[in-house]
Tab-separated table of N, CA and C in Angstrom:
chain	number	residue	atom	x	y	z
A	26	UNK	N	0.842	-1.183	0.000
A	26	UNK	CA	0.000	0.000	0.000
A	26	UNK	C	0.882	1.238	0.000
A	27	UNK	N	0.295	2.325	-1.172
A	27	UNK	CA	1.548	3.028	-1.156
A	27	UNK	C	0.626	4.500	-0.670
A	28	UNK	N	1.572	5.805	-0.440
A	28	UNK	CA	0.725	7.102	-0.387
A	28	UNK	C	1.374	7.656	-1.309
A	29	UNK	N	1.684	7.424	-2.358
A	29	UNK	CA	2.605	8.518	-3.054
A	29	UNK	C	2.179	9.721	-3.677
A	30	UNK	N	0.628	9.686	-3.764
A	30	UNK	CA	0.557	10.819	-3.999
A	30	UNK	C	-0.132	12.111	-2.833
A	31	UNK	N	-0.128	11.284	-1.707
A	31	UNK	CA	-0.746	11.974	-0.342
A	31	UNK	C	0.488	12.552	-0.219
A	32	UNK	N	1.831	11.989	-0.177
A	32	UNK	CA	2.840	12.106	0.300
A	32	UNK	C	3.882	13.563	-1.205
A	33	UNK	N	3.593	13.305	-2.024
A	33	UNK	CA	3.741	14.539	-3.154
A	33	UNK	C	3.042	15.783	-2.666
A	34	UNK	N	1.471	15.494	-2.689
A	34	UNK	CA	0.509	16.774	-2.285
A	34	UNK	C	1.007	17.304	-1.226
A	35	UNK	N	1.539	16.698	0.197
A	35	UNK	CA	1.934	16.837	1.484
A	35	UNK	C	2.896	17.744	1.251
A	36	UNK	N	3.933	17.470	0.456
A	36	UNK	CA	5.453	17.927	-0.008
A	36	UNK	C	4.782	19.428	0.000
A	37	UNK	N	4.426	19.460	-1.009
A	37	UNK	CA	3.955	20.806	-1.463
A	37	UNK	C	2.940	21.854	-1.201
A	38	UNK	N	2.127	21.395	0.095
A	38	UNK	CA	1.209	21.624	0.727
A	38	UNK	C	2.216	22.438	1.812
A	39	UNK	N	3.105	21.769	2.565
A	39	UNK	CA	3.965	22.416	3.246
A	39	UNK	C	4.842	23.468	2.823
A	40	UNK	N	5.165	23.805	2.096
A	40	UNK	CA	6.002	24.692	0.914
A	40	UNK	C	4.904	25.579	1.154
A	41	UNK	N	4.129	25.241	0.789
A	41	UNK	CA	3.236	26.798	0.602
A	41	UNK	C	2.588	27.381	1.879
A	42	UNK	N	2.403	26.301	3.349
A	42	UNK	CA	2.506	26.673	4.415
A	42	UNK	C	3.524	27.722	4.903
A	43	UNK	N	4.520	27.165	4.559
A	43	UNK	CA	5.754	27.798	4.761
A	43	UNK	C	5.939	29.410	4.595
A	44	UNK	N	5.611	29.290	3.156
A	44	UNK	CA	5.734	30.675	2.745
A	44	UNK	C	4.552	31.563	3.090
A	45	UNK	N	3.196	31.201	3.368
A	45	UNK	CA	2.121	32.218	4.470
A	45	UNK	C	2.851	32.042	5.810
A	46	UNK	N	3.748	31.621	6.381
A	46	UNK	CA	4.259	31.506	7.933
A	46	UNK	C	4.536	32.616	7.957
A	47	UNK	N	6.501	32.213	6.647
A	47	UNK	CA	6.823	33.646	6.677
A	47	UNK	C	6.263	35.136	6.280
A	48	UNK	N	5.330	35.074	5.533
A	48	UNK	CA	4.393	36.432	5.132
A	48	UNK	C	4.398	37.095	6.732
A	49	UNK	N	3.454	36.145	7.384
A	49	UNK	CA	3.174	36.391	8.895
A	49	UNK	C	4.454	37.233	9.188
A	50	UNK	N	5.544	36.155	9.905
A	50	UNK	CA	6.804	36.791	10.531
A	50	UNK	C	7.091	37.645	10.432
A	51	UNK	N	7.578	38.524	8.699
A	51	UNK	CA	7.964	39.712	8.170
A	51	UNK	C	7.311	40.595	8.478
A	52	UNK	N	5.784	40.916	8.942
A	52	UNK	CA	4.934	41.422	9.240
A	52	UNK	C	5.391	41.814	10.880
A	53	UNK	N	5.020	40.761	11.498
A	53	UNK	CA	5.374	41.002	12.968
A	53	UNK	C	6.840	41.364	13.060
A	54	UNK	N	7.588	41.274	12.465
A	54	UNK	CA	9.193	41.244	13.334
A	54	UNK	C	9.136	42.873	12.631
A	55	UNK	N	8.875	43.222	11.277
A	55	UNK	CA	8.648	44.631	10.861
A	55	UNK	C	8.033	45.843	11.867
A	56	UNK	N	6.990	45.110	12.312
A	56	UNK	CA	5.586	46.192	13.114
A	56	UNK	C	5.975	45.608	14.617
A	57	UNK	N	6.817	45.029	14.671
A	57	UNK	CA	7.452	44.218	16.368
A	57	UNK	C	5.916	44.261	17.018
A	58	UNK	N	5.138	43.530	16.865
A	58	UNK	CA	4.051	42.619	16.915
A	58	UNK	C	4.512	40.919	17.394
A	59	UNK	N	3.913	40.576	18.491
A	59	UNK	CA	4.550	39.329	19.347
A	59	UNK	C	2.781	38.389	18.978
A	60	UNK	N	1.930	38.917	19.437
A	60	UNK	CA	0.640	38.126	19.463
A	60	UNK	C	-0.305	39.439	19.050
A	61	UNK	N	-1.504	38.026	18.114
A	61	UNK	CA	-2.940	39.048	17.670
A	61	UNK	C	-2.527	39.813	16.469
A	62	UNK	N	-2.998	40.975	16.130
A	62	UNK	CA	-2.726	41.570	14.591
A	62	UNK	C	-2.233	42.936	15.114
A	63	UNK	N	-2.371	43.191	16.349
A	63	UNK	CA	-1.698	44.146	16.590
A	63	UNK	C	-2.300	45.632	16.303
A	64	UNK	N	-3.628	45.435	15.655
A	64	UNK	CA	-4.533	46.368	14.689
A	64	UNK	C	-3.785	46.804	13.327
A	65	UNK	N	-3.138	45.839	13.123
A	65	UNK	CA	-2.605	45.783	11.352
A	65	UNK	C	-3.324	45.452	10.239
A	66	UNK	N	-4.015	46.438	9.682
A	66	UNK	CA	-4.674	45.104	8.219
A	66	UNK	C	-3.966	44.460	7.690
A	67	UNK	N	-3.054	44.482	7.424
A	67	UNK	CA	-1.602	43.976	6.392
A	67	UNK	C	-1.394	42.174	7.341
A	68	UNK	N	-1.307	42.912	8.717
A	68	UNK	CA	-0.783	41.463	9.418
A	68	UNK	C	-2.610	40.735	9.822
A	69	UNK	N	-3.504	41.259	9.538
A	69	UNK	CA	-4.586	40.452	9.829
A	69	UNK	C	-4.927	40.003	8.717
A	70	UNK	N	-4.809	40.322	7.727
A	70	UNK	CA	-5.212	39.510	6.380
A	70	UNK	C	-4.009	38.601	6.528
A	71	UNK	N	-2.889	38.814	6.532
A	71	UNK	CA	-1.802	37.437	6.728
A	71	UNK	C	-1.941	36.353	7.253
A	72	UNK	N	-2.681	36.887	8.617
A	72	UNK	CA	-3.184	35.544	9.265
A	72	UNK	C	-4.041	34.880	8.917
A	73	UNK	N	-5.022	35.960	8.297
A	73	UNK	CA	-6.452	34.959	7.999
A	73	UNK	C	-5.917	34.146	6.792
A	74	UNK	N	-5.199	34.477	5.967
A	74	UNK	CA	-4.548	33.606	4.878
A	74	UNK	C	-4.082	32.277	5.225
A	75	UNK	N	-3.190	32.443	6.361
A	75	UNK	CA	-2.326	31.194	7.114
A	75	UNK	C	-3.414	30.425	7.615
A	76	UNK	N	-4.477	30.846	8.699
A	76	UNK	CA	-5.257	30.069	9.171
A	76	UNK	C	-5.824	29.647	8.129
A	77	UNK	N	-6.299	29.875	7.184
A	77	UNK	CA	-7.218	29.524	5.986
A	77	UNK	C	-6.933	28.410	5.496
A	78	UNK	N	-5.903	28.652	5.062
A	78	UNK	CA	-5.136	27.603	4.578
A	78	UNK	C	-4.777	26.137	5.877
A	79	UNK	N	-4.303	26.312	7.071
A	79	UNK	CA	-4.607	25.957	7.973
A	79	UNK	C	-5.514	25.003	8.333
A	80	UNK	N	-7.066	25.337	8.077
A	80	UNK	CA	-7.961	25.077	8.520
A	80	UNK	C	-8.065	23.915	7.405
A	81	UNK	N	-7.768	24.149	5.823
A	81	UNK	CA	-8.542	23.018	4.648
A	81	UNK	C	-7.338	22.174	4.182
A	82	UNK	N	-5.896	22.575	4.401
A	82	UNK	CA	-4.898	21.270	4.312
A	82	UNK	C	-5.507	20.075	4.765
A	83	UNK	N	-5.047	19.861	5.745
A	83	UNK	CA	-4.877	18.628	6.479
A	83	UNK	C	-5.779	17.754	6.649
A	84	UNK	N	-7.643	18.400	6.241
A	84	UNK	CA	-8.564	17.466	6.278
A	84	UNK	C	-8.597	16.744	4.748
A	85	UNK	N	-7.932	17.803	3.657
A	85	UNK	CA	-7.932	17.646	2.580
A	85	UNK	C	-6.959	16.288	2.524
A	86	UNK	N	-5.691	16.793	3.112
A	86	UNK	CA	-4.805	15.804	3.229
A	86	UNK	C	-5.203	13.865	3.972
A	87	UNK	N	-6.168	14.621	4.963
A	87	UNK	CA	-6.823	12.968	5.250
A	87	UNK	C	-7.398	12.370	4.495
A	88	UNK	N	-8.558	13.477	3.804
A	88	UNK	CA	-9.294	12.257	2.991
A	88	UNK	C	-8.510	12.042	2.073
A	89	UNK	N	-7.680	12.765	1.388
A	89	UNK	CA	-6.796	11.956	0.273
A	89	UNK	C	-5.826	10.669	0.123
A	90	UNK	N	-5.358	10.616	2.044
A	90	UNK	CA	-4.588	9.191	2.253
A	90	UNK	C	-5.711	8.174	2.253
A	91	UNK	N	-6.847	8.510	2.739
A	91	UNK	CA	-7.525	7.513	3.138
A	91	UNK	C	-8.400	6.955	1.926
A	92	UNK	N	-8.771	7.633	0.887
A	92	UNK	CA	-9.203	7.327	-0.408
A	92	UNK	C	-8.394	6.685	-0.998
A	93	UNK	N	-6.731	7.084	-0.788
A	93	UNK	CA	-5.847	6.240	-1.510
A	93	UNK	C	-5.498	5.310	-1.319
A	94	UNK	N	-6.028	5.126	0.364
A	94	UNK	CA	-5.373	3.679	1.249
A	94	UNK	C	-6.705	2.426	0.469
A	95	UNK	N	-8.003	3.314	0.618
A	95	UNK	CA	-9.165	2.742	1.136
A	95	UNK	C	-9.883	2.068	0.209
A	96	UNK	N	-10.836	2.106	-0.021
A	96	UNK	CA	-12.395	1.552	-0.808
A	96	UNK	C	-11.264	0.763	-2.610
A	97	UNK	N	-12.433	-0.325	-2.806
A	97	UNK	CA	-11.883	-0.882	-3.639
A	97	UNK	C	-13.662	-1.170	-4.317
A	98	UNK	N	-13.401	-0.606	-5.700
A	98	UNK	CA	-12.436	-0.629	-6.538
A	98	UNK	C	-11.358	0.711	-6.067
A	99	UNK	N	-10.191	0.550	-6.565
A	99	UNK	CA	-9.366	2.057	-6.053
A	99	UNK	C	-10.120	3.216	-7.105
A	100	UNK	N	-9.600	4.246	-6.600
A	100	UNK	CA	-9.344	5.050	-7.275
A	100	UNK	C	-8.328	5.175	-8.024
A	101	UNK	N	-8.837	5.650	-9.611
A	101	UNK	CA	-7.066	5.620	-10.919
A	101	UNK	C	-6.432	6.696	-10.071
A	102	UNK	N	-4.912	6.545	-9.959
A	102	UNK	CA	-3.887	7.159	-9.421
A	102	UNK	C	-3.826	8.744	-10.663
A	103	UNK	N	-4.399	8.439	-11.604
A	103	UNK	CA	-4.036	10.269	-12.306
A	103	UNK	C	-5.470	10.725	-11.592
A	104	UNK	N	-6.416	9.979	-11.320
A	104	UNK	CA	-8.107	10.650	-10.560
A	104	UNK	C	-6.866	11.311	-9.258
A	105	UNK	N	-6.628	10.569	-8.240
A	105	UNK	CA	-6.241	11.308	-7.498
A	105	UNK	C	-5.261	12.536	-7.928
A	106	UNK	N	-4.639	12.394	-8.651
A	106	UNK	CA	-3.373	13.516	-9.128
A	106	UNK	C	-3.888	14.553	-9.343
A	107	UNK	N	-4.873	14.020	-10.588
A	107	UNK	CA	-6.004	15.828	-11.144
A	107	UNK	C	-6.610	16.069	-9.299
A	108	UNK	N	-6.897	15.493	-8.585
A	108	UNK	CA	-7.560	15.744	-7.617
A	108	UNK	C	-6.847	17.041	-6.926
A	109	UNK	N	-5.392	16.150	-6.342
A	109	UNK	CA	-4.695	16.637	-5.169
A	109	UNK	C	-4.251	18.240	-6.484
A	110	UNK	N	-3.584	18.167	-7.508
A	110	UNK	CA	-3.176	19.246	-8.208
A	110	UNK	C	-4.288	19.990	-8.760
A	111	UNK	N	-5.601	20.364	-8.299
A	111	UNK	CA	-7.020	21.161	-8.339
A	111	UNK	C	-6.774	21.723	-7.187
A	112	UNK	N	-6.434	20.971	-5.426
A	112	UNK	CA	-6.795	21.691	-4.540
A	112	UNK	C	-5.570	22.550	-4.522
A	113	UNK	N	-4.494	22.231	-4.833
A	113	UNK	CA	-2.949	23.043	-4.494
A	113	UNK	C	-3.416	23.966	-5.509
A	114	UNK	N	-3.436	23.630	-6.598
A	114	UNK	CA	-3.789	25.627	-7.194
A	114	UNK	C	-4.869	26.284	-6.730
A	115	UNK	N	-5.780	25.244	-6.201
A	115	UNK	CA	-6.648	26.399	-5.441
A	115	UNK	C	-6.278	26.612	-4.205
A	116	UNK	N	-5.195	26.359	-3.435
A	116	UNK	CA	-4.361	26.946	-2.069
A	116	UNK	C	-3.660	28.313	-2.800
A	117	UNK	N	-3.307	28.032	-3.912
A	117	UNK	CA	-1.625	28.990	-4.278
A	117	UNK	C	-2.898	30.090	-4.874
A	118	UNK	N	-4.144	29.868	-5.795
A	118	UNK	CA	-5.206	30.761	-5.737
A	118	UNK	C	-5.421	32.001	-4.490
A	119	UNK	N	-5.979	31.199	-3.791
A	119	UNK	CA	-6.263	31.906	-2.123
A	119	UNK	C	-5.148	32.370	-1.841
A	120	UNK	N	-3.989	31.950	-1.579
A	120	UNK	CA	-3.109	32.846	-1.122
A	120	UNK	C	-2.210	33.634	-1.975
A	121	UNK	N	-2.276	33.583	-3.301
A	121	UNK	CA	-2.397	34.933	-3.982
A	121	UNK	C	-3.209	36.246	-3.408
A	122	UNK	N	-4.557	35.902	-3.386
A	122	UNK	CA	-5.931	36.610	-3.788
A	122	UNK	C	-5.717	37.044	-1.995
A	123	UNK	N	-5.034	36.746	-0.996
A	123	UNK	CA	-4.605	37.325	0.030
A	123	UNK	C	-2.885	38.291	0.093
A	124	UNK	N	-2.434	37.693	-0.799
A	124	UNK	CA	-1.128	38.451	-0.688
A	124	UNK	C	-0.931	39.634	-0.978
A	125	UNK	N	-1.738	40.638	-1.860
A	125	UNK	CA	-1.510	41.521	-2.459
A	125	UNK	C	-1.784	42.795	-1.410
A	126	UNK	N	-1.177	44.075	-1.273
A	126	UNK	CA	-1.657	45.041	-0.967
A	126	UNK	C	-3.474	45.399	-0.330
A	127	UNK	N	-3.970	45.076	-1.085
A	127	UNK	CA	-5.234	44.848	-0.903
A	127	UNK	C	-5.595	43.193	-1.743
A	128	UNK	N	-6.812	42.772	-0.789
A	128	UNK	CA	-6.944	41.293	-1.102
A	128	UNK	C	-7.598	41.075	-2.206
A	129	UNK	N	-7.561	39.865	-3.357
A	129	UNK	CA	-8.465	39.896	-4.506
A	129	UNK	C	-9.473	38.765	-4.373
A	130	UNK	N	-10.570	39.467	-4.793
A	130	UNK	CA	-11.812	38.464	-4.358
A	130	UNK	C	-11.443	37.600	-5.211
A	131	UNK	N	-11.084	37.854	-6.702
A	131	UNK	CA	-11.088	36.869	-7.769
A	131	UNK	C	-10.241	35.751	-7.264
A	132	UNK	N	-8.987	36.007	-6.724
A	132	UNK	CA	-8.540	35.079	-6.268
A	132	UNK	C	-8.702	34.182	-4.916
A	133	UNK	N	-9.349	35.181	-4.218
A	133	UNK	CA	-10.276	34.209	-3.168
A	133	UNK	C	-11.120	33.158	-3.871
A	134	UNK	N	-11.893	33.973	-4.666
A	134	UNK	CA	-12.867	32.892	-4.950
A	134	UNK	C	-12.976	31.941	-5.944
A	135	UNK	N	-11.837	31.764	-6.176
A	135	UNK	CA	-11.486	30.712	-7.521
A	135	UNK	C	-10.575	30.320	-7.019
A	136	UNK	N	-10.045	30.631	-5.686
A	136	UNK	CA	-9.386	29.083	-4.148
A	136	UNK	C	-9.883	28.908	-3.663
A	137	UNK	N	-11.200	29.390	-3.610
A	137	UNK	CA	-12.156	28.489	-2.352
A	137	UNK	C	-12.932	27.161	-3.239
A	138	UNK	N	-13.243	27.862	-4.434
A	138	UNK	CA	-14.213	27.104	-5.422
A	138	UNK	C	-13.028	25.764	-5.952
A	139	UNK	N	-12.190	25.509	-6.278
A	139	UNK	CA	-10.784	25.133	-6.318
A	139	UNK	C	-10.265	23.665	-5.339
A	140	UNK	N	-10.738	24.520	-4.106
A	140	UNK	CA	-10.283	23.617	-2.767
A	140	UNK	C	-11.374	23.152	-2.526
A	141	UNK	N	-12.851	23.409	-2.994
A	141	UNK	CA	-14.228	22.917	-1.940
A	141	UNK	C	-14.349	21.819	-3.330
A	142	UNK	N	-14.367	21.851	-4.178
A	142	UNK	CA	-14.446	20.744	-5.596
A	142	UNK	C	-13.765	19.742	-4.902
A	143	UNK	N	-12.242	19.677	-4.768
A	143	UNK	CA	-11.555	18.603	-4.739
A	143	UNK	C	-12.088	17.646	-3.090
A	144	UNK	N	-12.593	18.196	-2.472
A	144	UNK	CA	-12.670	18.113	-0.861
A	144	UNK	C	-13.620	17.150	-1.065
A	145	UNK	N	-15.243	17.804	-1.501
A	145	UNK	CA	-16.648	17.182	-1.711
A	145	UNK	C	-16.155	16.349	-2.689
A	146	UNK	N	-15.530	15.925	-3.902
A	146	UNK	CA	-15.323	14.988	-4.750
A	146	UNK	C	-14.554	13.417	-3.877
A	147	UNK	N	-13.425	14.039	-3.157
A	147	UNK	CA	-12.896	13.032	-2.460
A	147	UNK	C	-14.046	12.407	-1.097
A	148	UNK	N	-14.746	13.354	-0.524
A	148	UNK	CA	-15.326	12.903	0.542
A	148	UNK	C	-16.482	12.487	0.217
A	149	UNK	N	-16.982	12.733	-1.402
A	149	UNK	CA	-18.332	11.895	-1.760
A	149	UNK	C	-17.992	10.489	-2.146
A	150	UNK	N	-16.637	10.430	-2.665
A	150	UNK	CA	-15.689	8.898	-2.783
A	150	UNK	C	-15.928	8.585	-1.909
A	151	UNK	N	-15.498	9.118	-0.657
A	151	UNK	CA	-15.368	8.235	1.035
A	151	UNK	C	-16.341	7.679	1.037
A	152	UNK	N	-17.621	8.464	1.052
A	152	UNK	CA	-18.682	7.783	1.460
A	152	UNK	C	-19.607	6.661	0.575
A	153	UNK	N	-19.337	6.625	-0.736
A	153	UNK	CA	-20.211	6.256	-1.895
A	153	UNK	C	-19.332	5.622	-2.481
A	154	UNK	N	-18.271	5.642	-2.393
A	154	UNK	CA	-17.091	4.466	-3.341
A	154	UNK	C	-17.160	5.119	-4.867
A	155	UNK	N	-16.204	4.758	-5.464
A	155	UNK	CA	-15.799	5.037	-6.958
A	155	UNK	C	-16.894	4.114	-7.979
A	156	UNK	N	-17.465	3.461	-7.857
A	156	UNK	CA	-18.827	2.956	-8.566
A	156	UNK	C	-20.125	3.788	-9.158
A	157	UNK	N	-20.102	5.037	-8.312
A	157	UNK	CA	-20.775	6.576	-8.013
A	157	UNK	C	-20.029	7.310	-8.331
A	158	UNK	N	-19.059	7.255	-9.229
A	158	UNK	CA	-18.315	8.375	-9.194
A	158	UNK	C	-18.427	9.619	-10.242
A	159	UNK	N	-19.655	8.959	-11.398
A	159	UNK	CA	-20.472	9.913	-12.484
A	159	UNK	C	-20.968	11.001	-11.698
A	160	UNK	N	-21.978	10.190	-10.278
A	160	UNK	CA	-22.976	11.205	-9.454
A	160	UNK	C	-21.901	12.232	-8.694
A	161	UNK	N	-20.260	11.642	-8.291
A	161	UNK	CA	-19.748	12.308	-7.525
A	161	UNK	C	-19.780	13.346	-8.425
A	162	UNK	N	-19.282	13.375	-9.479
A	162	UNK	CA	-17.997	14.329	-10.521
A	162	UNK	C	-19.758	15.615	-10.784
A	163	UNK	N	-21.330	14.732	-11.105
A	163	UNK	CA	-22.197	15.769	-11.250
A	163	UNK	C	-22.731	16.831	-10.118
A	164	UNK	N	-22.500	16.345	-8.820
A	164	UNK	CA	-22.560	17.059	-7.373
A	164	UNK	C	-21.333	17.856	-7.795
A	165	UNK	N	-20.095	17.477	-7.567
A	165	UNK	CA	-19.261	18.959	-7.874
A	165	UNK	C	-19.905	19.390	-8.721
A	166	UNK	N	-19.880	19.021	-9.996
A	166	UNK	CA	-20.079	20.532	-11.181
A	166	UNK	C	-21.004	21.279	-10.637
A	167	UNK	N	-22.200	20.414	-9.510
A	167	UNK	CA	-23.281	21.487	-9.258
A	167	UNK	C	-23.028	22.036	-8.033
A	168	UNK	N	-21.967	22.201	-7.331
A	168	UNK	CA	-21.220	23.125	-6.348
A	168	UNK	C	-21.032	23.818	-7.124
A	169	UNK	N	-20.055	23.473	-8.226
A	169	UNK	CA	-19.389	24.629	-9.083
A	169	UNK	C	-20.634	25.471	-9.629
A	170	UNK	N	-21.845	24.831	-10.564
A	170	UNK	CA	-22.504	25.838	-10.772
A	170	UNK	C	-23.342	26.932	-9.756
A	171	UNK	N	-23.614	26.258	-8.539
A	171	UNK	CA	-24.117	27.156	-7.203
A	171	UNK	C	-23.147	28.211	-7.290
A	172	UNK	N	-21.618	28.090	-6.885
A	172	UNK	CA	-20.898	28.675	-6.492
A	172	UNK	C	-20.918	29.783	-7.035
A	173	UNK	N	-20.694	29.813	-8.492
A	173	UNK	CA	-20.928	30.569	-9.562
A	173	UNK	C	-21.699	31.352	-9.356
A	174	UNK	N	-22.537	31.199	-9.370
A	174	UNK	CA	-23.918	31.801	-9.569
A	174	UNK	C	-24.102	32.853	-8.237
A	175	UNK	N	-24.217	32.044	-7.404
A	175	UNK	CA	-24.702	32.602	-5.527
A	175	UNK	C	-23.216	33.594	-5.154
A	176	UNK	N	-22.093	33.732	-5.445
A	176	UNK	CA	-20.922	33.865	-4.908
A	176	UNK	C	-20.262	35.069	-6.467
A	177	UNK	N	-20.180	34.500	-7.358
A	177	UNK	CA	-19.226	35.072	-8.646
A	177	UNK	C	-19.946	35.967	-9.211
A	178	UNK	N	-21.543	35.460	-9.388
A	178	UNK	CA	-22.284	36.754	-10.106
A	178	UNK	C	-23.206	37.450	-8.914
A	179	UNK	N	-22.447	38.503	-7.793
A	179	UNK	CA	-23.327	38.530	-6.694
A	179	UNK	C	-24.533	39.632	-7.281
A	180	UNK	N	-25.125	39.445	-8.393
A	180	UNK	CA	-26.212	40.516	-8.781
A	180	UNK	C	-27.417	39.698	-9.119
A	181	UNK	N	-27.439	38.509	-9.025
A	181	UNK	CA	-28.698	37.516	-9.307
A	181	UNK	C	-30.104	37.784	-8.518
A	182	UNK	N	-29.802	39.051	-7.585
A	182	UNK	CA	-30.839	39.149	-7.180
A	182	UNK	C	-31.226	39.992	-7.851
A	183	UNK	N	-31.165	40.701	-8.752
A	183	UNK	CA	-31.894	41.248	-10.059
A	183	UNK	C	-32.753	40.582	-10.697
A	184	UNK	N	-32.085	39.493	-10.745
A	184	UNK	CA	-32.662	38.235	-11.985
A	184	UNK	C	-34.166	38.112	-11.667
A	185	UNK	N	-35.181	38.014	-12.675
A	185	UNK	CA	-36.709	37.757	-12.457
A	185	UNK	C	-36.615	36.263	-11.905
A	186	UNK	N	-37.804	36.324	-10.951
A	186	UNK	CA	-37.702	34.759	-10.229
A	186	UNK	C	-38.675	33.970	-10.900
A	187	UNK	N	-39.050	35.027	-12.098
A	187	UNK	CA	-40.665	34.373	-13.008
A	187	UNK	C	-40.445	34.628	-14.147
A	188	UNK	N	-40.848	33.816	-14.675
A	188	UNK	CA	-41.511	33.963	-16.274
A	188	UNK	C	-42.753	34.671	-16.306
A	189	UNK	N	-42.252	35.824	-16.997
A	189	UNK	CA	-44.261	36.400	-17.287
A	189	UNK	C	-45.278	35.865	-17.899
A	190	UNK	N	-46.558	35.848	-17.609
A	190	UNK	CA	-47.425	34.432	-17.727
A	190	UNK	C	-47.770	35.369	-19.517
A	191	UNK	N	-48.112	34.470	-20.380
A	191	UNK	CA	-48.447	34.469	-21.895
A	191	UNK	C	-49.467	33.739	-21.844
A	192	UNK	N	-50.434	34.263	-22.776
A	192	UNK	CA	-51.660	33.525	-23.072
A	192	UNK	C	-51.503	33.063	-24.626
A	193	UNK	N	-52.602	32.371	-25.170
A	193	UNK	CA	-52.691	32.156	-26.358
A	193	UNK	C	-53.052	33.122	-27.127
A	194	UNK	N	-53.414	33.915	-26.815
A	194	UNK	CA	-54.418	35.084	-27.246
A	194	UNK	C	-53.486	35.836	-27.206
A	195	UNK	N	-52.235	36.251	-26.513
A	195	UNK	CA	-51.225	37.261	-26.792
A	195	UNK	C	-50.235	37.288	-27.890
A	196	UNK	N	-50.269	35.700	-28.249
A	196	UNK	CA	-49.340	35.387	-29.060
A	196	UNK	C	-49.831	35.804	-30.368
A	197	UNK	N	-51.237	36.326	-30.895
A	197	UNK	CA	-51.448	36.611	-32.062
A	197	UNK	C	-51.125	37.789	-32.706
């Protein structure tokens, strides 16, 4: 039983930990800030970046050993690859879309959308096995299209919630 690709994603999952740590540090050792944000925007968006990231590694990282350890039939080893290399650009996404001067939604939200695909795809595996895996792959796309929609185009509340009613008689 191998992890090789839990253990690749891991590699590089940490690398990019790394480099939101130091974002942090440079911040505090700059503004000599020990704990908290100190009332910095600069060092509170840093953190929320680090924690962010923080918070969706490592569960990401479980279900991916455990999908790879687990359920048989397996999962094809490039399924996991496109998997684990969807959520890492949507980490290096997000913490772009936090790094800048001021933060970019675009890049928030095409790492959140990024990282929540690969997460619900692997954890609808967990639960439903790769036999389901048409229904898994159509539940993401329809995250992705929610996401879209509720989140990317935030003006849908414009949108008519009706069709205006037509008679036969109008149509002449």
């Amino acid at each position: 039983m191998s992890l090789e690709v839990t253990l690749q994603c891991a590699g590089v999952l940490v690398i990019i930990w790394y480099m939101l740590m130091e974002n942090v540090i440079a911040v505090r050792v700059a503004n000599k800030v020990s704990m908290g944000d100190g009332g910095i925007p600069t060092l509170a968006t840093r953190l929320r970046a680090h924690a962010n990231f923080t918070e969706n590694a490592p569960l990401f990282l479980l279900l991916l050993a455990v999908v790879e350890l687990g359920l048989e039939p397996k999962m094809p080893r490039l399924a996991l690859h496109l998997i684990a290399a969807f959520f890492v650009f949507g980490r290096i996404c997000h913490a772009i879309g936090f790094s800048g001067a001021q933060p970019s939604m675009l890049g928030r939200i095409l790492g959140t959308g990024l990282t929540l695909v690969p997460s619900v795809v692997l954890a609808t595996y967990a639960l439903l096995g790769w036999n389901l895996y048409g229904h898994v792959a159509a539940i993401a796309f329809s995250i992705v299209g929610a996401f879209r929609r509720f989140v990317i185009l935030p003006s849908y509340e414009a949108w008519p919630t009706s069709l205006p009613e037509v008679s036969i008689s109008d149509a002449d």
